[in-house]
Amino acid sequence: MILKQPIKHLLVLFFLSSIFYSKLFSQPIGTTRIPKQEVRAVWLTTAAGMDWPRTTNVEEQKRSLLDILQKLKEANFNTIFFQVRGRGDAMYKSKYEPWSDRLTGTLGKNPGWDPLEFLLQHAHANGFEVHAWFNTFRVGNGIKNGIGDKKHIAESNSDWVKKYNGETWLDPGIPEVREYNLNVAIDLIRNYDIDGIHFDFIRYPGKDYDDDETYRLHGRRENKDEWRRENVNKFVRAIYDSAIAVKPMLKVGSAPIGVYKNLKNAIGWQSYSAIYQDSRKWLEEKKHDYLAPQVYWSLGTKPGDPDFAAITKDWGENSFGRHIYIGIGAYKPEVFQQLPLLIDVTRLYGNDGNSFFRYEHIKENLLLGRRYMYLANIPPMKWKDSILPNPPLDLQVSEISPGTFKLQWKSPQPAIDKDGAKYYNIYRSPVKPVDINNPANILAIIPAEENSYLDIIERPRSGHYYYVVTAFDKGNNESTPASVQEVEITLIVQLPKKLTPKFLLAYLLKKSQRTLYLTYEVERTDKIILKIEDYHKTNSQIIVEEVKDAGRYVVAVETANLKKGSTKIILETGGFSYSHNVILD
C-alpha cells in the first residue's frame, strides 16, 4: 500500500492552528458530530508479516490474530481489510495459488489451519465485516517455488510477468492474465463468507512499464494510454459482474492512489494518467460499491504538495452515489500526529468512513482522540438492499438485581425480501422517546443468535432509563424500534475521588415490594458499617458491620418495620462517614 512512485517530502506546517482550520471548514475541528453510521476500517497487512503473522507457530498466530481483533473491538472499529493475497500467494485454501510462506516458512506448505476462515468466524461473532484484500497485478518481489502442483504464478506462467523497479507484475494487457485473476478471486468468493473483496494494485506500475509486445498483439492500433486504462476497466467489469452473480450482497471495492487527477492545491502522482487507474469510471458505471482512496498526506502541507482536505473533498464530490472510505497513511509521522483531525475532515466532507494503513502504526493510538468513542453501524448500500427488516418482538426488561437489568425479545418475522435479523442494536437513554440516531445511546451491538442482553448500570445518572432494540439485516438496514421499556433507578451520591478510601452509596426503593436496596462500593479492604436510623434517632438498625474486601455490594432491607418519613442511611468506612436522607411512605 505504500506508494512506490517518488514524491516530494511532505512538510507539515505545525504552526497552522486549529483556528485556521475552523475558518476553513466553518466549524471547529474536533467538534464534528460523531456519526452513527460510518466505516471504521484498518488494513491488516500479511505481506512480509508486516502486521501479522510475526511467527510460524500456529498457536501464537491464532492468539495474536485474536488479540488484534479484541483491541479493534475495544476501540469501536467495525471493518477489517485482511490481506489474503499479498504476492501471488494465499492466506486461505486456494484452488490456484500456494499457501503463503509467512505461515510456515515454506511457500505452499499447508499450515494446518485456515487464517481467513478463523478470522471470519471470530470477527463475525464480534460484529466486524471482513473484506478480503487482494493484490491484483503485483505478485511478488521475486520468483519463488511452490510445493506440488501449486507453483508461484511468476514461475508457472513466466511469460505473463515482467519486472518493474525490482517487483514482479502480471501484465494487465494479456487477456489470460485478467481471466486468471478473475478465476482466483471467484474461487475465493465462492468458498468463504467474506463481506467484501478489496482490490489493491489494480493498475499498471507506471508509464514506462515494458508491455510493447503485448500492445502489438492486443492493442489493435488503439491509443496506448486508453488501451491500458481499458485493460484494467475490463477486469473491473468482469470481476464485479461475476462476483455479484455469485453473491449479490458482496461488496466490491478497491484502494486507488489518492490523487485521481491534479487539483489546484493537490498535485501529485495521478492515478488516472500515470498508472491507468480510472477508478471514478468504475463508480460511475456501477462496477464498484466503494473506494478507499489512499489519501496518504497531511493537512497544511507546503504549496504544491497534495493536501488531505482538498483531496478528501474532491473524492466526496465524485462518489457517484457509492461509498468513499478515505484511506489515511498513519505510517507517516506528520500524518500520525493529525489522525483525529483527518477523521474530522473526512466527516465534514460527507465521506462514509476511514481506513488506516496500517494496523502496526495505529495499534498504540486506537483511541484516536475519542473520535470513535461511540459504537457505529456500517452504512447500508441502498442499491443492493433498501428494504427494512421487521422490528424485534415482545421486548421485556426485568430487574434481576439492583441496577442489573435483563432485556429479552423475540426474533422478528422475515421482511418481504425474506431477510431476518443479522444483528441487533440495543439503545438506552435517560429521556423518552429514545433517539436512535444519536450514537451516544447505543449500548451494544450483538449478533442475531442472541435474543437477550444483560445491562449493569453501575453509575446511574438518572432516576429513569428507557430501552429500545432494533434489528439490522445483512444489508445493514435498520428496523423501527421494538416497544420502549422503562426502568427506574435512583442514585444518591458518589463521593469525590479525592476522598480515600473511595466509597459509593446508592439506593433503589421498590415500594411495591416494601424493600429498600442499598448499594455500596469500597476501594480497599476495610471495616464497613452500614446503618439506618429515623429522623428522631429513636430507631436505629445496623445492617452491616464487618470487614469487607474491596468491591461492590447490595443489601436488601425490609421497610415494613421502619417508620414512615425521613430516614437516614449512614455508611462508615476507613475513618470516613457519609449519610443521606430518604423518604419512606
XYZ file of C-alpha atoms in Angstrom:
585
model
C 0.000 0.000 0.000
C 2.959 2.368 0.351
C 3.363 4.498 -2.740
C 6.375 3.450 -4.774
C 6.404 6.465 -7.062
C 8.865 9.058 -5.700
C 7.121 12.073 -4.192
C 8.414 15.191 -2.561
C 8.899 15.116 1.172
C 5.839 16.449 2.942
C 6.365 19.481 5.165
C 3.735 19.940 7.834
C 3.261 23.488 8.909
C 2.717 22.802 12.569
C 2.147 26.460 13.357
C -1.175 26.285 11.481
C -3.524 26.130 14.418
C -6.974 24.634 14.721
C -8.304 28.189 14.479
C -7.151 28.294 10.865
C -8.963 25.052 10.128
C -12.032 26.240 11.979
C -12.289 29.066 9.438
C -11.515 26.726 6.554
C -14.236 24.236 7.453
C -16.715 26.681 9.010
C -16.852 24.785 12.308
C -14.295 23.955 14.985
C -12.132 20.921 14.357
C -12.849 18.295 16.987
C -16.499 19.346 17.389
C -17.837 17.465 14.370
C -20.772 15.273 15.222
C -19.821 11.628 15.590
C -21.929 9.810 13.002
C -23.988 6.791 13.907
C -23.115 5.144 10.595
C -19.568 5.022 9.264
C -16.949 2.507 8.235
C -14.022 2.331 10.651
C -11.525 0.089 8.922
C -7.913 -0.936 9.144
C -5.643 -2.572 6.581
C -4.227 -5.713 8.200
C -1.091 -6.453 6.176
C 0.237 -10.006 5.840
C 2.849 -9.433 3.098
C 6.265 -9.862 4.742
C 4.372 -10.275 8.038
C 4.256 -6.504 8.422
C 1.206 -6.604 10.702
C 0.646 -10.338 11.006
C 1.894 -13.081 11.321
C 5.156 -12.451 13.142
C 5.873 -16.138 13.806
C 5.380 -19.577 12.229
C 3.974 -21.002 15.482
C 0.297 -21.809 14.846
C -0.949 -21.166 18.381
C 0.850 -17.844 18.538
C -0.565 -16.893 15.126
C -4.094 -17.561 16.380
C -3.514 -15.811 19.685
C -2.068 -12.688 18.093
C -4.846 -12.521 15.499
C -7.465 -12.682 18.240
C -5.553 -10.035 20.181
C -5.691 -7.694 17.188
C -9.414 -8.330 16.833
C -10.047 -7.666 20.513
C -8.121 -4.394 20.508
C -10.000 -3.180 17.446
C -13.316 -4.112 19.031
C -12.489 -2.242 22.221
C -11.653 0.809 20.097
C -15.052 0.618 18.277
C -13.712 -0.311 14.826
C -16.068 -2.347 12.642
C -14.238 -3.396 9.447
C -11.019 -5.255 8.623
C -9.355 -5.324 5.200
C -7.463 -8.604 5.638
C -4.701 -9.202 3.102
C -5.379 -12.685 1.753
C -3.332 -12.403 -1.438
C -0.172 -10.451 -0.833
C 2.278 -11.518 -3.530
C 0.593 -14.217 -5.604
C 0.193 -16.417 -2.530
C -2.733 -17.181 -0.228
C -3.754 -16.811 3.400
C -6.609 -19.214 2.663
C -7.125 -22.521 0.866
C -6.853 -21.523 -2.787
C -7.551 -23.754 -5.751
C -5.000 -21.815 -7.782
C -2.251 -20.389 -5.596
C 0.121 -21.701 -2.908
C -0.143 -21.072 0.814
C 1.837 -18.029 1.923
C 5.330 -18.749 3.195
C 4.653 -16.341 6.059
C 2.600 -19.075 7.738
C 5.166 -21.885 7.774
C 8.382 -20.513 6.305
C 7.838 -22.508 3.095
C 5.749 -21.369 0.132
C 2.907 -23.790 -0.492
C 3.197 -25.732 2.772
C -0.181 -26.354 4.405
C -0.158 -24.563 7.795
C -2.732 -26.937 9.271
C -5.318 -24.241 9.752
C -7.089 -21.593 7.683
C -6.390 -17.996 8.816
C -9.181 -16.465 6.740
C -11.799 -18.925 7.981
C -10.573 -18.433 11.555
C -10.763 -14.640 11.300
C -14.211 -14.736 9.678
C -15.600 -16.879 12.451
C -14.350 -14.666 15.262
C -14.791 -11.322 13.503
C -18.417 -12.000 12.584
C -19.157 -13.082 16.162
C -17.834 -9.693 17.277
C -19.759 -7.591 14.756
C -16.966 -6.949 12.236
C -17.107 -7.066 8.472
C -14.128 -8.722 6.806
C -13.125 -7.745 3.275
C -10.602 -9.995 1.556
C -7.752 -7.702 0.491
C -6.484 -8.939 -2.868
C -3.314 -7.599 -4.500
C -4.246 -7.781 -8.164
C -1.419 -7.335 -10.666
C 1.578 -7.035 -8.339
C 2.523 -10.598 -7.431
C 5.958 -10.552 -5.862
C 9.452 -9.296 -5.350
C 10.979 -12.342 -6.993
C 10.243 -15.829 -8.332
C 9.588 -18.455 -5.661
C 8.946 -22.173 -5.977
C 5.880 -23.833 -4.527
C 5.085 -27.303 -3.238
C 3.393 -29.805 -5.549
C 1.383 -28.504 -8.481
C 0.778 -25.047 -6.987
C 3.794 -23.123 -8.187
C 4.019 -19.391 -7.829
C 2.364 -17.697 -10.810
C 5.606 -15.898 -11.693
C 7.218 -19.297 -12.265
C 4.353 -21.324 -13.715
C 3.478 -18.565 -16.202
C 6.679 -16.608 -16.522
C 5.583 -15.141 -19.877
C 2.808 -13.296 -18.045
C 5.083 -11.295 -15.755
C 7.656 -8.541 -16.028
C 9.939 -6.860 -13.548
C 9.394 -3.229 -12.637
C 11.639 -1.498 -10.086
C 12.576 -4.868 -8.648
C 8.974 -6.043 -8.314
C 7.086 -8.697 -10.261
C 3.936 -7.578 -12.073
C 1.381 -9.509 -14.078
C 0.714 -7.807 -17.412
C -2.869 -6.416 -17.371
C -2.908 -6.297 -21.199
C -2.803 -10.094 -21.554
C -6.392 -11.439 -21.630
C -5.326 -14.697 -19.969
C -3.893 -12.726 -17.041
C -7.206 -10.990 -16.432
C -9.034 -14.316 -16.699
C -6.618 -15.950 -14.258
C -7.066 -13.185 -11.680
C -10.820 -13.447 -12.151
C -10.743 -17.190 -11.503
C -8.594 -16.782 -8.380
C -10.954 -14.146 -6.986
C -14.173 -16.019 -7.778
C -12.786 -19.178 -6.173
C -12.218 -17.139 -3.015
C -15.695 -15.583 -3.167
C -17.442 -18.924 -3.627
C -15.748 -20.675 -0.742
C -15.636 -18.062 2.023
C -18.263 -15.996 3.803
C -16.433 -12.737 3.177
C -18.391 -9.491 3.359
C -16.403 -7.840 0.590
C -13.461 -8.191 -1.761
C -10.981 -5.349 -1.731
C -8.570 -4.879 -4.649
C -5.184 -3.210 -4.392
C -2.540 -2.684 -7.103
C -5.416 -2.834 -9.567
C -3.379 -0.813 -12.051
C -0.187 -0.588 -14.076
C 3.064 0.051 -12.178
C 3.989 3.119 -14.244
C 4.154 4.738 -17.655
C 7.456 3.066 -18.555
C 6.165 -0.466 -17.964
C 7.557 -2.740 -20.702
C 4.468 -4.013 -22.493
C 5.276 -3.119 -26.101
C 4.934 -6.721 -27.258
C 1.587 -7.093 -25.506
C 0.386 -3.857 -27.072
C 1.466 -5.071 -30.511
C -0.525 -8.289 -30.070
C -3.653 -6.894 -28.440
C -3.663 -3.136 -28.953
C -5.488 -3.037 -32.307
C -3.975 0.394 -33.012
C -5.761 1.998 -30.073
C -4.244 4.902 -28.203
C -1.898 3.137 -25.807
C -2.950 5.133 -22.737
C -6.622 4.460 -23.421
C -5.849 0.812 -24.157
C -4.081 0.398 -20.824
C -6.911 2.037 -18.894
C -9.414 -0.145 -20.687
C -7.472 -3.299 -19.833
C -7.917 -2.512 -16.145
C -11.547 -1.491 -16.751
C -12.251 -4.839 -18.412
C -11.059 -6.696 -15.362
C -13.103 -4.438 -13.068
C -16.297 -5.033 -15.053
C -15.701 -8.771 -15.262
C -14.991 -9.219 -11.565
C -17.958 -7.121 -10.460
C -20.477 -8.872 -12.710
C -19.115 -12.318 -11.840
C -18.908 -11.648 -8.102
C -22.414 -10.218 -7.868
C -23.770 -13.168 -9.836
C -22.328 -15.475 -7.182
C -23.153 -13.318 -4.128
C -25.442 -10.341 -4.803
C -24.758 -8.755 -1.409
C -20.961 -8.960 -1.683
C -19.251 -5.572 -1.515
C -16.685 -4.948 -4.243
C -14.171 -2.158 -3.732
C -10.578 -1.119 -4.153
C -7.873 1.216 -2.873
C -6.832 3.553 -5.698
C -3.956 6.022 -5.453
C -5.098 9.195 -3.675
C -4.767 11.785 -6.436
C -7.173 10.898 -9.240
C -6.294 13.958 -11.319
C -4.357 17.023 -10.210
C -6.227 19.783 -8.459
C -5.147 23.369 -7.983
C -3.873 22.665 -4.466
C -3.363 18.887 -4.736
C -0.723 17.974 -7.280
C 0.857 14.545 -7.155
C 1.116 11.151 -8.763
C -2.077 10.982 -10.837
C -3.765 7.597 -10.810
C -5.751 8.295 -13.989
C -2.822 9.129 -16.247
C 0.299 7.778 -14.516
C -0.897 4.276 -13.664
C -4.092 3.995 -15.780
C -6.483 3.645 -12.887
C -9.825 5.180 -13.862
C -11.468 4.422 -10.548
C -14.203 7.043 -10.861
C -15.394 5.401 -14.023
C -15.824 2.211 -12.013
C -18.135 4.090 -9.665
C -19.976 5.845 -12.476
C -20.530 2.544 -14.315
C -21.732 0.941 -11.054
C -18.949 -1.663 -11.197
C -17.694 -0.836 -7.709
C -19.572 -0.419 -4.446
C -16.897 1.616 -2.702
C -13.433 3.088 -2.957
C -10.873 3.524 -0.181
C -8.515 6.001 -1.881
C -5.010 6.224 -0.431
C -5.038 9.849 0.695
C -1.722 9.443 2.480
C -0.930 13.099 3.161
C -1.466 15.583 5.944
C -3.281 18.851 6.429
C -1.294 22.019 5.963
C 1.336 20.744 3.545
C 3.580 23.170 1.706
C 2.234 24.675 -1.550
C 2.372 22.220 -4.419
C 2.117 19.096 -2.277
C -1.156 17.187 -2.108
C -3.386 18.472 0.664
C -5.532 15.975 2.559
C -8.517 18.310 2.847
C -8.589 19.199 -0.855
C -8.330 15.573 -1.974
C -10.892 14.360 0.570
C -13.356 16.999 -0.591
C -12.761 16.032 -4.229
C -13.470 12.347 -3.541
C -16.623 13.203 -1.621
C -17.905 15.262 -4.534
C -17.260 12.463 -7.035
C -18.698 9.374 -5.363
C -21.457 8.817 -7.963
C -23.743 7.596 -5.197
C -21.323 4.951 -3.961
C -19.323 4.862 -0.728
C -15.969 6.540 -0.136
C -13.787 5.467 2.793
C -10.822 7.832 2.946
C -7.544 5.946 3.424
C -5.139 7.508 5.924
C -1.372 6.894 5.812
C -0.737 6.531 9.537
C 2.806 5.282 8.836
C 3.909 8.859 8.121
C 4.838 10.789 11.298
C 3.250 14.030 10.110
C 0.018 12.160 9.323
C 0.034 10.172 12.559
C 0.090 13.389 14.590
C -3.069 14.573 12.840
C -5.210 11.412 12.924
C -8.148 12.930 14.890
C -8.192 15.990 12.608
C -8.171 13.818 9.494
C -11.209 11.933 10.771
C -12.913 15.294 11.347
C -12.196 16.426 7.794
C -13.436 13.131 6.379
C -16.738 13.603 8.190
C -17.049 17.276 7.312
C -16.913 16.484 3.596
C -19.578 13.798 3.814
C -17.488 10.694 3.194
C -18.559 7.344 4.593
C -15.624 6.487 6.835
C -11.899 5.900 7.039
C -9.387 3.119 6.722
C -5.939 3.286 8.303
C -2.725 1.991 6.762
C -1.754 0.034 8.617
C -2.577 -1.720 11.913
C 1.001 -1.618 13.219
C 1.001 2.184 13.021
C -2.231 2.794 14.941
C -2.262 -0.042 17.470
C -0.867 2.259 20.172
C -3.259 5.083 19.292
C -6.579 3.341 18.757
C -8.455 5.928 20.823
C -7.873 8.457 18.015
C -8.690 11.494 20.120
C -12.032 9.953 21.189
C -13.340 10.249 17.638
C -14.613 6.666 17.946
C -15.913 6.999 21.497
C -19.318 5.586 20.492
C -20.209 2.450 18.587
C -21.057 2.886 14.904
C -23.063 0.845 12.437
C -21.761 0.168 8.957
C -23.775 2.274 6.483
C -26.160 0.371 4.194
C -25.712 0.196 0.439
C -29.229 1.030 -0.695
C -28.521 -0.004 -4.301
C -28.056 -3.551 -3.028
C -30.856 -3.680 -0.481
C -33.222 -0.912 0.587
C -35.896 -2.986 2.346
C -36.005 -2.538 6.112
C -36.197 -5.598 8.346
C -39.082 -6.039 10.742
C -38.538 -4.965 14.356
C -37.885 -7.398 17.199
C -40.972 -8.654 19.024
C -42.139 -8.530 22.630
C -39.275 -6.663 24.286
C -39.275 -7.235 28.042
C -36.959 -5.697 30.646
C -36.696 -7.179 34.138
C -34.533 -6.232 37.086
C -32.690 -9.304 38.325
C -30.715 -7.397 40.991
C -30.396 -3.731 41.901
C -29.080 -1.882 38.889
C -28.900 -5.051 36.772
C -31.473 -5.399 34.007
C -32.130 -8.268 31.643
C -33.536 -7.456 28.210
C -35.291 -10.224 26.282
C -37.104 -10.200 22.964
C -38.234 -12.455 20.152
C -36.727 -12.575 16.677
C -38.566 -10.512 14.051
C -40.606 -12.051 11.294
C -38.829 -12.083 7.884
C -39.355 -8.939 5.800
C -40.853 -9.023 2.301
C -37.391 -9.782 0.871
C -37.238 -12.755 3.303
C -34.439 -11.104 5.295
C -34.391 -11.677 9.023
C -32.125 -10.127 11.626
C -28.347 -10.320 11.293
C -27.661 -8.311 14.442
C -29.358 -6.009 16.941
C -28.734 -2.518 18.273
C -29.586 -2.010 21.931
C -30.250 1.561 22.988
C -30.509 3.070 26.470
C -31.475 6.666 27.137
C -32.428 8.756 30.189
C -35.100 10.529 28.135
C -38.096 9.449 26.128
C -38.503 9.000 23.188
C -35.161 7.279 22.693
C -33.222 8.967 19.895
C -31.863 6.048 17.852
C -29.976 8.463 15.603
C -27.727 9.510 18.480
C -24.778 7.081 18.743
C -24.326 8.021 22.405
C -27.462 5.989 23.081
C -26.100 2.774 21.547
C -25.472 0.456 24.452
C -24.382 -2.598 22.465
C -24.416 -4.278 19.068
C -24.951 -8.028 19.351
C -25.342 -10.881 16.821
C -28.796 -12.195 15.909
C -28.073 -15.519 17.594
C -28.585 -13.729 20.894
C -32.055 -12.583 21.904
C -31.175 -11.201 25.310
C -28.784 -8.744 26.894
C -27.673 -8.056 30.468
C -27.155 -4.383 31.355
C -25.486 -3.341 34.603
C -25.948 0.333 35.430
C -23.004 0.904 37.755
C -23.022 4.701 37.712
C -26.612 5.810 37.142
C -27.113 9.446 36.233
C -30.884 9.417 36.074
C -33.802 8.076 38.045
C -35.291 6.564 34.896
C -33.895 4.829 31.823
C -35.595 3.722 28.627
C -34.587 0.810 26.396
C -35.347 0.033 22.776
C -33.986 -2.660 20.461
C -33.773 -2.564 16.651
C -32.923 -5.263 14.120
C -30.420 -4.986 11.257
C -30.468 -7.204 8.179
C -27.498 -8.424 6.133
C -27.563 -5.165 4.174
C -27.172 -3.083 7.383
C -30.695 -1.706 7.087
C -32.230 -0.872 10.466
C -35.770 -1.651 11.561
C -38.041 0.603 13.536
C -37.611 0.124 17.306
C -39.346 -2.502 19.363
C -41.627 -1.122 22.072
C -39.997 1.162 24.631
C -39.412 -0.292 28.093
C -38.834 1.897 31.145
C -36.827 1.057 34.262
C -36.444 3.039 37.484
C -33.220 3.525 39.386
C -32.050 6.327 41.647
C -28.516 7.342 42.504
C -27.918 9.214 45.735
C -24.277 10.148 45.611
C -20.810 9.195 44.532
C -18.269 10.838 46.790
C -15.415 12.894 45.322
C -12.498 10.805 44.109
C -10.087 12.767 46.279
C -11.508 11.019 49.369
C -9.635 7.886 50.417
C -10.877 5.254 50.709
C -13.413 5.931 47.969
C -16.885 4.605 48.559
C -20.193 4.781 46.780
C -23.665 4.821 48.320
C -26.816 4.372 46.249
C -30.348 3.118 46.851
C -33.284 1.707 44.949
C -36.658 1.758 46.701
C -39.167 -0.834 45.492
C -42.395 0.384 47.043
C -44.455 -2.499 45.692
C -42.108 -4.952 47.428
C -41.693 -2.753 50.535
C -37.930 -3.253 50.110
C -35.033 -0.817 50.181
C -31.991 -1.954 48.180
C -28.745 -0.351 49.336
C -25.701 -0.495 47.073
C -22.257 0.369 48.352
C -18.797 0.085 46.866
C -15.422 0.348 48.591
C -11.999 0.703 47.063
C -9.976 -1.335 49.545
C -10.459 -3.999 52.201
C -11.715 -2.294 55.343
C -14.303 -2.446 58.077
C -17.742 -1.391 56.828
C -20.638 -0.123 58.934
C -23.962 0.457 57.183
C -26.907 1.554 59.310
C -30.316 3.172 59.118
C -31.887 5.491 61.674
C -35.065 7.512 61.669
C -35.241 11.278 61.859
C -35.542 11.362 65.672
C -32.830 8.706 66.158
C -35.309 6.625 68.166
C -34.997 3.643 65.837
C -31.578 2.618 64.550
C -30.632 -0.558 62.719
C -27.132 -1.705 61.892
C -27.385 -3.512 58.554
C -23.703 -4.324 58.034
C -20.790 -4.302 60.487
C -17.874 -6.381 59.252
C -14.635 -6.294 57.292
C -15.303 -6.380 53.544
C -12.955 -6.859 50.650
C -12.806 -4.146 48.013
C -15.828 -4.480 45.748
C -19.464 -3.675 45.156
C -22.208 -4.957 47.476
C -26.001 -4.896 47.595
C -28.140 -5.224 50.739
C -31.924 -5.626 50.824
C -33.747 -4.088 53.795
C -37.413 -4.678 54.592
C -39.133 -1.314 55.128
C -42.247 -2.639 56.860
C -40.615 -2.257 60.273
C -39.237 1.208 59.555
C -41.155 4.330 60.480
C -42.588 6.437 57.705
C -40.955 9.744 56.964
C -37.352 10.827 56.739
C -34.846 8.031 57.237
C -31.086 8.443 57.266
C -28.761 5.948 55.597
C -25.227 6.049 57.029
C -22.116 4.442 55.577
C -18.866 4.437 57.565
C -15.504 3.050 56.464
C -11.825 3.893 56.853
C -12.498 6.778 59.240
C -14.941 8.419 56.828
C -18.688 8.692 57.131
C -21.434 9.735 54.776
C -25.191 9.901 55.222
C -28.201 10.620 53.102
C -31.908 11.007 53.771
C -34.604 9.007 52.030
C -38.362 9.446 52.483
C -40.352 6.311 53.344
C -44.127 6.387 52.936
